PDB file of C-alpha atoms and ligand atoms in Angstrom:
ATOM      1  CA  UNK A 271      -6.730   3.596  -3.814  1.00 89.00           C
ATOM      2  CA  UNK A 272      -4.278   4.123  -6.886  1.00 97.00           C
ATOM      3  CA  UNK A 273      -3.328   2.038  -9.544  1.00 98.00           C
ATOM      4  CA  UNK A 274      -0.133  -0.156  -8.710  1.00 98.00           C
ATOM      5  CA  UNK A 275       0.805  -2.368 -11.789  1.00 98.00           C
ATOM      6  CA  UNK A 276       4.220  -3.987 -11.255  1.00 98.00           C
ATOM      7  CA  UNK A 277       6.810  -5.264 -14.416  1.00 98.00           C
ATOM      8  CA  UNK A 278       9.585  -6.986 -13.422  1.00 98.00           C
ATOM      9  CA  UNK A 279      12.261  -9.369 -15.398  1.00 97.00           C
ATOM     10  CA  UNK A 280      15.695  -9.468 -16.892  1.00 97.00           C
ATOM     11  CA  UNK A 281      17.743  -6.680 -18.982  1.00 93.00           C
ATOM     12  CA  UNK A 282      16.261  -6.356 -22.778  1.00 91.00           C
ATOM     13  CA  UNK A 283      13.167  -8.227 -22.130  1.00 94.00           C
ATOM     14  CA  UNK A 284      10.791  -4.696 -23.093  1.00 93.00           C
ATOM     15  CA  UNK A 285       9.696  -3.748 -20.088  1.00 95.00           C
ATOM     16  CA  UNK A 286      10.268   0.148 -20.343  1.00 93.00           C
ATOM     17  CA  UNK A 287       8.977   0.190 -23.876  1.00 93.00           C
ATOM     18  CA  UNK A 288       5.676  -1.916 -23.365  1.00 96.00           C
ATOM     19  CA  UNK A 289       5.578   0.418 -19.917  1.00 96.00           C
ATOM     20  CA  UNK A 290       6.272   3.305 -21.504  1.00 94.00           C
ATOM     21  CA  UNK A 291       3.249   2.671 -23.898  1.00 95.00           C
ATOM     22  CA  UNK A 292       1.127   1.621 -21.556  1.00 97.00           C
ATOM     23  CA  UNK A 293       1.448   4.093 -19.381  1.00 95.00           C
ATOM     24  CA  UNK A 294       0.287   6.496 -22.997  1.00 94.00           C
ATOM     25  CA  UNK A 295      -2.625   4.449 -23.255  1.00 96.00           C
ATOM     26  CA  UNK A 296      -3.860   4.560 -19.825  1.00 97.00           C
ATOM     27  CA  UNK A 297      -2.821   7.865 -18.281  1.00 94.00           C
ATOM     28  CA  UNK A 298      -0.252   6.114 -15.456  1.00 96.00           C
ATOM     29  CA  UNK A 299       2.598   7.753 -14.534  1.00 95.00           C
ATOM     30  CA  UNK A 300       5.550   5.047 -15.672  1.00 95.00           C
ATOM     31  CA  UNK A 301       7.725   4.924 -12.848  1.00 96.00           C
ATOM     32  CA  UNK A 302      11.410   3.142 -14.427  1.00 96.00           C
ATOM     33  CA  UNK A 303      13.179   2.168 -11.333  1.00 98.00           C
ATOM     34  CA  UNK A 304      16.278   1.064 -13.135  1.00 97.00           C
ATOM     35  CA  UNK A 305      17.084   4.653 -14.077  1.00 97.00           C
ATOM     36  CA  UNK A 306      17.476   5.387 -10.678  1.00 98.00           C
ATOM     37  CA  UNK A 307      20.078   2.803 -10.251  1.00 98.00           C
ATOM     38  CA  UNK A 308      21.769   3.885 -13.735  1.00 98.00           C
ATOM     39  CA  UNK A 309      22.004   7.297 -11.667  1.00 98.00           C
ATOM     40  CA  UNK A 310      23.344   6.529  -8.866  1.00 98.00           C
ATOM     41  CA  UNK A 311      26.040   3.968 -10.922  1.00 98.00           C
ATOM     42  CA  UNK A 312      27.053   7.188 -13.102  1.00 98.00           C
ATOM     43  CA  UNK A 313      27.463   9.372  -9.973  1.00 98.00           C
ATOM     44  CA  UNK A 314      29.626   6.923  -8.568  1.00 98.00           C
ATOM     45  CA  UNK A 315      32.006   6.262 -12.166  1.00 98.00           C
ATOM     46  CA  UNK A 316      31.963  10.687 -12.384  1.00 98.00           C
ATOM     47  CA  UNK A 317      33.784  10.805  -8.749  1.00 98.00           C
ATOM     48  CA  UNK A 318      35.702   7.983  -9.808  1.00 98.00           C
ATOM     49  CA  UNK A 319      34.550   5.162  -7.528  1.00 98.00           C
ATOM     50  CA  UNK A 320      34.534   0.904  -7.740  1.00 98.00           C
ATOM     51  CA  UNK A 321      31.108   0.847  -7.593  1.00 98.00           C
ATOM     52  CA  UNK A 322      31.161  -2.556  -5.989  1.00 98.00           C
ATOM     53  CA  UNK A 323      32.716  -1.398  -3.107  1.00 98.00           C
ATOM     54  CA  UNK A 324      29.979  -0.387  -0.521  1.00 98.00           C
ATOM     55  CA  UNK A 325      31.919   1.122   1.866  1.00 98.00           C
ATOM     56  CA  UNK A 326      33.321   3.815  -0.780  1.00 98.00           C
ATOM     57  CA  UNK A 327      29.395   3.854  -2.456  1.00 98.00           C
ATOM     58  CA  UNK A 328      27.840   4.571   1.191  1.00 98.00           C
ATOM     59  CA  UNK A 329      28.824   7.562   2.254  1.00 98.00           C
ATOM     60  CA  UNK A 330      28.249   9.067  -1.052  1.00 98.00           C
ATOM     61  CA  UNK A 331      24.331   8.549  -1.134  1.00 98.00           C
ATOM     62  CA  UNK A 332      24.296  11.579   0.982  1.00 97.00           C
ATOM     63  CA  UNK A 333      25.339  13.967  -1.945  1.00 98.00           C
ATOM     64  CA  UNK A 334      23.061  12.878  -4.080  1.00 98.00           C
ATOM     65  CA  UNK A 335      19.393  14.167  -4.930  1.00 97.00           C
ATOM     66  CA  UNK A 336      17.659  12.412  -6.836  1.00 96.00           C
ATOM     67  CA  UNK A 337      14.232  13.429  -8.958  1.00 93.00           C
ATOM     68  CA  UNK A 338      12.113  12.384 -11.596  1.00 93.00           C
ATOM     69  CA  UNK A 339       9.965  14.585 -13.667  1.00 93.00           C
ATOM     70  CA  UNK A 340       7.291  12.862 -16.092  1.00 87.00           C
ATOM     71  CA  UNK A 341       6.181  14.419 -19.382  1.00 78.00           C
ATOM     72  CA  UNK A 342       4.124  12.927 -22.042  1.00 73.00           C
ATOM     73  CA  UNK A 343       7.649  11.871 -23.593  1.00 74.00           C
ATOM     74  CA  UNK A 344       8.485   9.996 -20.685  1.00 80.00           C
ATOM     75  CA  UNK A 345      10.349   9.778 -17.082  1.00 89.00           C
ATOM     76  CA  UNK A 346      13.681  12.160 -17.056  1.00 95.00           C
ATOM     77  CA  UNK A 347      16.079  11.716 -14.252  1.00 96.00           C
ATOM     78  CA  UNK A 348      17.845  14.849 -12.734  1.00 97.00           C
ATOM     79  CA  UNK A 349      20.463  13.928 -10.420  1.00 98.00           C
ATOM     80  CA  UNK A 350      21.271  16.888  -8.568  1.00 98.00           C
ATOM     81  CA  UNK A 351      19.255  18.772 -10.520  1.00 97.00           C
ATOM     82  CA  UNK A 352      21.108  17.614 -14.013  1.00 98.00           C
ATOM     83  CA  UNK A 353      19.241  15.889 -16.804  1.00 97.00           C
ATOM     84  CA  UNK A 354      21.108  12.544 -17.179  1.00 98.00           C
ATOM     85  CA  UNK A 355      18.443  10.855 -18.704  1.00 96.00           C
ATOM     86  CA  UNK A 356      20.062  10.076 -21.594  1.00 93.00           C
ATOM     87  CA  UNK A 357      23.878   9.406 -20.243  1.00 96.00           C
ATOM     88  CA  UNK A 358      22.749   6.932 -17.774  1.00 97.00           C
ATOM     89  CA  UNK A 359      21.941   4.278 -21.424  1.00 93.00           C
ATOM     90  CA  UNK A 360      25.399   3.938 -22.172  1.00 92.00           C
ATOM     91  CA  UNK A 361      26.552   0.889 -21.869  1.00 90.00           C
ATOM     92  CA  UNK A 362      29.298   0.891 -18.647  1.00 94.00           C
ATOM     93  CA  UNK A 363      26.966   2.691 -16.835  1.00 97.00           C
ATOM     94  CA  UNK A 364      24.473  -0.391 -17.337  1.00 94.00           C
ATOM     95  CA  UNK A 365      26.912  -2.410 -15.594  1.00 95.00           C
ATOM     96  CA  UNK A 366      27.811   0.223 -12.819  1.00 98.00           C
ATOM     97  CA  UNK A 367      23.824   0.366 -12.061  1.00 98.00           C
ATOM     98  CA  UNK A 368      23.867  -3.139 -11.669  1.00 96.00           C
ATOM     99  CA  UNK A 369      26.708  -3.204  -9.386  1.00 97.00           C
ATOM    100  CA  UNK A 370      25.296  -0.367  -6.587  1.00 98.00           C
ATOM    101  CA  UNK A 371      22.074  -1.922  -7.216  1.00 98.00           C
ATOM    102  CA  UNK A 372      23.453  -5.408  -4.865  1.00 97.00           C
ATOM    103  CA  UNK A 373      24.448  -2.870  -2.117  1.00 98.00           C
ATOM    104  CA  UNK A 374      21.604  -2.935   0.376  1.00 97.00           C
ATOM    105  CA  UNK A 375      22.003   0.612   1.805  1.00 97.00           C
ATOM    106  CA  UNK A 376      21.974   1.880  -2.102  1.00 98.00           C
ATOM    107  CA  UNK A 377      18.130  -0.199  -2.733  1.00 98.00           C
ATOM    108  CA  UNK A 378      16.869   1.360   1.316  1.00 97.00           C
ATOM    109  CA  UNK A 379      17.921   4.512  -0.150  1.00 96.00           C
ATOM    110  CA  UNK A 380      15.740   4.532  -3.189  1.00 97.00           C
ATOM    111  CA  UNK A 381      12.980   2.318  -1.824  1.00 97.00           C
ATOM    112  CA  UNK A 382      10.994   5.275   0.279  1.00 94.00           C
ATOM    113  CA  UNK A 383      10.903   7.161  -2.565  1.00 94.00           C
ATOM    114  CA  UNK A 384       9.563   4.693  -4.674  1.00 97.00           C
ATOM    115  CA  UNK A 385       7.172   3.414  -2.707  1.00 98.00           C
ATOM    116  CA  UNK A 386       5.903   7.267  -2.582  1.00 97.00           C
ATOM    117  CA  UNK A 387       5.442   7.459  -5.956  1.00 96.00           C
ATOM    118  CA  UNK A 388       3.175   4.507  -5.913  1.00 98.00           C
ATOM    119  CA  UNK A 389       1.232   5.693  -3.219  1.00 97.00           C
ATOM    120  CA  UNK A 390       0.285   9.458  -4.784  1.00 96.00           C
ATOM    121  CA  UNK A 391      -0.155   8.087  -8.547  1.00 96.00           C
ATOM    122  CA  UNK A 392      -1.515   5.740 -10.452  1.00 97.00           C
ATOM    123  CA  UNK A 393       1.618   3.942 -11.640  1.00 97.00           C
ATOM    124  CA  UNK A 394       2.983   1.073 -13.808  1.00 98.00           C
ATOM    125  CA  UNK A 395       6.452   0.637 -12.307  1.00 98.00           C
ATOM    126  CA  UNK A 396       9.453  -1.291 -13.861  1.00 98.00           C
ATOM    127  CA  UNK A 397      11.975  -3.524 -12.207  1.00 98.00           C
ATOM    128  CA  UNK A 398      13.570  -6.439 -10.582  1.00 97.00           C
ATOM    129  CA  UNK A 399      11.984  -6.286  -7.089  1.00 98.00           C
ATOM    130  CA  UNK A 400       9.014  -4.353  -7.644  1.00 98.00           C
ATOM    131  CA  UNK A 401       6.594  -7.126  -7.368  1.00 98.00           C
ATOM    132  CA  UNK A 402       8.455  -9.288  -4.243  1.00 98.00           C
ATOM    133  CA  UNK A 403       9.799  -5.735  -2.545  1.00 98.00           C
ATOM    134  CA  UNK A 404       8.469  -2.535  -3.487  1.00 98.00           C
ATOM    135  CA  UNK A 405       5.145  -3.074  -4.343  1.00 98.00           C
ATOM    136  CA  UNK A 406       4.372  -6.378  -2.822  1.00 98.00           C
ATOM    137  CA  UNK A 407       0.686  -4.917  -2.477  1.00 98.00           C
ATOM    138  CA  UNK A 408       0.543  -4.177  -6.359  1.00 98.00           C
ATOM    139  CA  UNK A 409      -3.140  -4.991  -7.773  1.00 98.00           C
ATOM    140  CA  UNK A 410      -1.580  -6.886 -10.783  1.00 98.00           C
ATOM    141  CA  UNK A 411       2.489  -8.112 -11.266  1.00 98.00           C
ATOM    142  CA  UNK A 412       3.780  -9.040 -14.525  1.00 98.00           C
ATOM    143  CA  UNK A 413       7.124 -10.680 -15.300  1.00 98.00           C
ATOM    144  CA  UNK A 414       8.150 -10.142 -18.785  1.00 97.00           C
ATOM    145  CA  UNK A 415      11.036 -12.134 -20.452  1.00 96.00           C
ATOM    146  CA  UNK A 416      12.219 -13.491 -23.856  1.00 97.00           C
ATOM    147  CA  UNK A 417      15.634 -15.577 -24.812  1.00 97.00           C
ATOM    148  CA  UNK A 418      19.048 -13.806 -23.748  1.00 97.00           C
ATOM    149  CA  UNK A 419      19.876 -13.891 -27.610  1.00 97.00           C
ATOM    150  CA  UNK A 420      16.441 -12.083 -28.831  1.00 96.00           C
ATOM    151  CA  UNK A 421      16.701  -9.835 -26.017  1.00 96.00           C
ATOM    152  CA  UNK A 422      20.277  -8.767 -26.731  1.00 96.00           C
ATOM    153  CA  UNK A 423      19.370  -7.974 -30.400  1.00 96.00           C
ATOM    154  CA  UNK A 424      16.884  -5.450 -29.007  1.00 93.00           C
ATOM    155  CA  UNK A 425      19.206  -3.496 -26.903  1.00 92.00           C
ATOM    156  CA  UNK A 426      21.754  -3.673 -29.615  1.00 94.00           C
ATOM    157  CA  UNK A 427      19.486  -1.849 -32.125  1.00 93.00           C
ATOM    158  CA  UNK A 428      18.291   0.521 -28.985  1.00 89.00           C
ATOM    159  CA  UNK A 429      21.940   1.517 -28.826  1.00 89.00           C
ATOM    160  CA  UNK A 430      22.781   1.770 -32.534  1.00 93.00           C
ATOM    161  CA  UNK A 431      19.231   4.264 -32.535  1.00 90.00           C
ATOM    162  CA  UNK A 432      21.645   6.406 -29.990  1.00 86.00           C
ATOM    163  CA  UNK A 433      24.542   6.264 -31.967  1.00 90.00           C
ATOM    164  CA  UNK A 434      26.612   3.698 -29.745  1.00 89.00           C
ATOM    165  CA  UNK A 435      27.813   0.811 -31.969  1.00 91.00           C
ATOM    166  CA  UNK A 436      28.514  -2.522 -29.963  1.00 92.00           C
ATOM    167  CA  UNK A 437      29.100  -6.131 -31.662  1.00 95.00           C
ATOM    168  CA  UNK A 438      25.895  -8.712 -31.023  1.00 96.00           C
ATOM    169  CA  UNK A 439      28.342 -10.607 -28.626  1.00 97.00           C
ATOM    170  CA  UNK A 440      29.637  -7.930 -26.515  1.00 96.00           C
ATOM    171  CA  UNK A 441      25.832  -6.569 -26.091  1.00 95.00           C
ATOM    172  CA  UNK A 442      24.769 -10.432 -25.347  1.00 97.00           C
ATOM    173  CA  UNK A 443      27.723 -11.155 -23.042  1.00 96.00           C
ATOM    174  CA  UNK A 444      26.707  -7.658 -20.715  1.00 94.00           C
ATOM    175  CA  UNK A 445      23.000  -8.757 -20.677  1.00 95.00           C
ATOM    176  CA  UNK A 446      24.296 -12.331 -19.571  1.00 96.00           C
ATOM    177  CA  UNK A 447      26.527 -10.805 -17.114  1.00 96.00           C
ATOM    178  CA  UNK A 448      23.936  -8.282 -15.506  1.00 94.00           C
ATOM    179  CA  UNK A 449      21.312 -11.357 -15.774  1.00 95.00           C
ATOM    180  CA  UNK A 450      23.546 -13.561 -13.447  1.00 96.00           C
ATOM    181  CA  UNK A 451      24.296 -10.724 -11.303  1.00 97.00           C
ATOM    182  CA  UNK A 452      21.155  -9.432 -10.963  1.00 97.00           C
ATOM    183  CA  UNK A 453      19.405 -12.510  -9.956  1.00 97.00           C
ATOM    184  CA  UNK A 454      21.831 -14.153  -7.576  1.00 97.00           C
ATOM    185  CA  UNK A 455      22.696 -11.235  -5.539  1.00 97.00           C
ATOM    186  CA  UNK A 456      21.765 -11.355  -1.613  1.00 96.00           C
ATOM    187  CA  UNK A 457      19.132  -8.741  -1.705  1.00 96.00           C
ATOM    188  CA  UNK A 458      16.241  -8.500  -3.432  1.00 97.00           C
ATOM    189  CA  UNK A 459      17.342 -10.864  -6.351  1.00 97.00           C
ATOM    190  CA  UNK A 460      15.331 -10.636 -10.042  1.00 97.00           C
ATOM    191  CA  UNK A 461      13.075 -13.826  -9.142  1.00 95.00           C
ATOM    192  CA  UNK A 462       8.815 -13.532 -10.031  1.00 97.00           C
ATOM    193  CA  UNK A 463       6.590 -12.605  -7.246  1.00 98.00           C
ATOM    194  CA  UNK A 464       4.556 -15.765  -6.551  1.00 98.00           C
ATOM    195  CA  UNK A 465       1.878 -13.988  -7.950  1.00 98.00           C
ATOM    196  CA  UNK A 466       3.256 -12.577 -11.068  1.00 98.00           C
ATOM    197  CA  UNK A 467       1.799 -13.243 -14.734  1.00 97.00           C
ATOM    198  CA  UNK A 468       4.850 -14.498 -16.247  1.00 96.00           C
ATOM    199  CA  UNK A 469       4.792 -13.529 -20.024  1.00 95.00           C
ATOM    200  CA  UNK A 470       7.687 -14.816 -22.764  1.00 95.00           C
ATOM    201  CA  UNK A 471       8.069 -12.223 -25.229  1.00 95.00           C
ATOM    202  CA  UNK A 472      10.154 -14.139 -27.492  1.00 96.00           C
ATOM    203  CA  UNK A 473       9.058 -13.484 -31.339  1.00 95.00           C
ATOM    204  CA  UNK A 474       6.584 -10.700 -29.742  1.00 95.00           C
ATOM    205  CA  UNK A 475       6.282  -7.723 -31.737  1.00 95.00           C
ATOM    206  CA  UNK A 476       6.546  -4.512 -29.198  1.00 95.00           C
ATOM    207  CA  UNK A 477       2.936  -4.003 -30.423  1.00 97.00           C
ATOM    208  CA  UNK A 478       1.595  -7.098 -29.669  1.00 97.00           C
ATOM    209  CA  UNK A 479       3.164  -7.706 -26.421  1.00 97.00           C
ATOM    210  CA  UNK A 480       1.451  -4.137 -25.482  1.00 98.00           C
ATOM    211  CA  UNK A 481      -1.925  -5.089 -27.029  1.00 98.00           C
ATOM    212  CA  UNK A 482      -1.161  -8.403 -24.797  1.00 96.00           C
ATOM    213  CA  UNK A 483      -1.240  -6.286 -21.492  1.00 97.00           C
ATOM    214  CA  UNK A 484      -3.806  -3.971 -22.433  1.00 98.00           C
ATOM    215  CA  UNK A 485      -6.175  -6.353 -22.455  1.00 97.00           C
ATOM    216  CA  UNK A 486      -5.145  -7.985 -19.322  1.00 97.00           C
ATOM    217  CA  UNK A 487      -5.195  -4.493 -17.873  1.00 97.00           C
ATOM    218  CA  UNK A 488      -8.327  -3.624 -19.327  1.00 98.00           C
ATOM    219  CA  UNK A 489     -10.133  -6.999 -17.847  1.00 97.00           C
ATOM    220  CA  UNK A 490      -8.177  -6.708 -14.718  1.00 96.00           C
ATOM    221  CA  UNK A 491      -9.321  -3.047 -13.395  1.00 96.00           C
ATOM    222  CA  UNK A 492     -12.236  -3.077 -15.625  1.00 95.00           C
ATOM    223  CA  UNK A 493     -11.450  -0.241 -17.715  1.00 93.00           C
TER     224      UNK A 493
HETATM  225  O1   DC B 200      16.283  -1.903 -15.933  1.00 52.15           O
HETATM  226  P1   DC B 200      17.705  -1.424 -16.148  1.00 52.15           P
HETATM  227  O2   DC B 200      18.471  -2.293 -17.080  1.00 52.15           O
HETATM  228  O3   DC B 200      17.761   0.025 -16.521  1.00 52.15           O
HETATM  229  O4   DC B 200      18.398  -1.539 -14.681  1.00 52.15           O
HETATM  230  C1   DC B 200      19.764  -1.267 -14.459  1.00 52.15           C
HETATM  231  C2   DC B 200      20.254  -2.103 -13.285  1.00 52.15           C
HETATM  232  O5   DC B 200      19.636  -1.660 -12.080  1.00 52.15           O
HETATM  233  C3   DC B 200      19.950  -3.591 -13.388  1.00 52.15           C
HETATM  234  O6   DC B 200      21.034  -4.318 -13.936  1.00 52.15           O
HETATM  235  C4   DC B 200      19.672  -4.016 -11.965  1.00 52.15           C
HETATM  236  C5   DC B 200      19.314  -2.759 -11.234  1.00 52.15           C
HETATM  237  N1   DC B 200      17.909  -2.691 -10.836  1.00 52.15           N
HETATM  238  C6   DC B 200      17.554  -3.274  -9.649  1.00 52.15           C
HETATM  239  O7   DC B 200      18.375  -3.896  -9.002  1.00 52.15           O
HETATM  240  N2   DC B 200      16.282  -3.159  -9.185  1.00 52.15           N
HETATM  241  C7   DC B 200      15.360  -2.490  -9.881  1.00 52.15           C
HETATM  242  N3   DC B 200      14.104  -2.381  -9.379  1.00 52.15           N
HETATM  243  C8   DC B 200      15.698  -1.899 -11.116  1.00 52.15           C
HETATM  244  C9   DC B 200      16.993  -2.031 -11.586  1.00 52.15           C
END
C-alpha cells in the first residue's frame, strides 16, 4: 500500500512549495496536478483557442500527450514531449488552466493518469479535487489556505523571482478571479474533503508551515 497524502486549497496558498519540500524530506514523488491543467490551458492559447469553449477544447485532448518526469529539482511537464515547465507560470496561462480545468471531459482526461501515479508511488499530490475526487482514499488530506491579500503577495514575488513584473492588484484581482471560478464551477469545485486538516497559513513562514506538516506526517504514518 503506497503513501497517498492529498493538499488541496486556493491559488497562492503554498501548496507546491510546502509539497515540494516535503516531498525532499520524505522521499515522495510530488505529484502537482495544476501543471497539468496549466498544460493543457497553454496548448489550447498556442492553437489559438477560447479555452472556455468545450466543444473547440474537446476534440483537441486527442493531440495531446502529456508526461511528467520527477528529478530531485522537482516535477517537469513535457507536453508532447516539450519541456513547458516553466511557460505554463505565466500569468494568462494561469487563467487559461483554470478555464479547461471546469470542462468535465478535460478533468476525465487527466484523472486516470493521476490516479496511476498514486497507485505506483508514494505521493504527496497537489490540488483542488484531490482529496473529494482523485484520491478520495488518501491516508491523510490537508487543505491549506491563508488571506487572498497574503496569498497574492506570494505569487507576486514568485513572479518577480521569474522576471514577470505584475502590480499587487492585478496579481490579487487574478487570484480572486481563479478563486471564484475555481470553487463554484459544476465539477469537482475547490471545497475540503470532509476529512481534510484544514490549515491557515496566514503569517506562516514557508518553513514553519513545512515543519507544521512534517510533524503531522511524521505522527500520522509513524515515520
Ligand atoms: O494549482 P495551480 O494554480 O497551478 O492550478 C491551475 C488551475 O488548474 C487552477 O486555477 C484550477 C485548476 N486545477 C484544478 O481544477 N484541479 C486541480 N486538481 C488542480 C488545478
Amino acid at each position: 500500500m503506497k503513501i497517498n497524502i492529498a493538499i488541496d486549497g486556493p491559488a497562492g496558498a503554498g501548496k507546491s512549495s510546502i509539497a515540494k519540500e516535503i516531498s525532499r524530506q520524505f522521499g515522495f514523488v510530488y505529484v502537482d496536478t495544476g501543471a497539468m491543467y496549466r498544460a493543457i490551458g497553454l496548448y489550447m492559447l498556442r492553437k489559438g483557442i477560447n479555452p472556455k469553449e468545450a466543444e473547440k477544447v474537446l476534440p483537441l485532448l486527442s493531440e495531446i500527450k502529456l508526461s511528467l518526469r520527477f528529478s530531485k529539482e522537482g516535477q517537469r511537464v513535457l507536453l508532447n514531449g516539450e519541456d513547458v515547465s516553466e511557460e505554463i507560470r505565466e500569468p494568462q496561462v494561469s487563467m487559461a488552466a483554470s478555464d479547461v480545468s471546469a470542462i468535465p471531459g478535460v478533468r476525465d482526461f487527466l484523472l486516470n493518469l493521476q490516479q496511476e501515479m498514486a497507485k505506483q508511488n508514494d505521493v504527496i499530490m497537489d490540488g483542488r479535487d484531490i482529496g473529494t475526487v482523485v484520491l478520495p482514499n488518501a491516508q491523510l488530506k490537508i487543505y491549506l489556505t491563508a488571506s487572498a491579500e497574503e496569498r497574492a503577495q506570494r505569487r507576486r514575488a514568485q513572479l518577480q523571482e521569474k522576471g514577470i513584473e505584475d502590480s499587487f492588484e492585478t496579481v490579487l484581482e487574478d487570484i480572486k478571479r481563479r478563486d471564484y471560478q475555481d470553487s463554484h464551477r459544476k465539477v469537482a469545485p475547490l471545497k475540503p474533503a470532509s476529512d481534510a486538516q484544514y490549515f491557515d497559513t496566514t503569517g506562516n513562514t514557508l518553513e514553519e508551515s513545512v515543519q507544521m506538516l512534517s510533524n503531522i506526517i511524521k505522527k500520522h504514518f509513524n515515520l
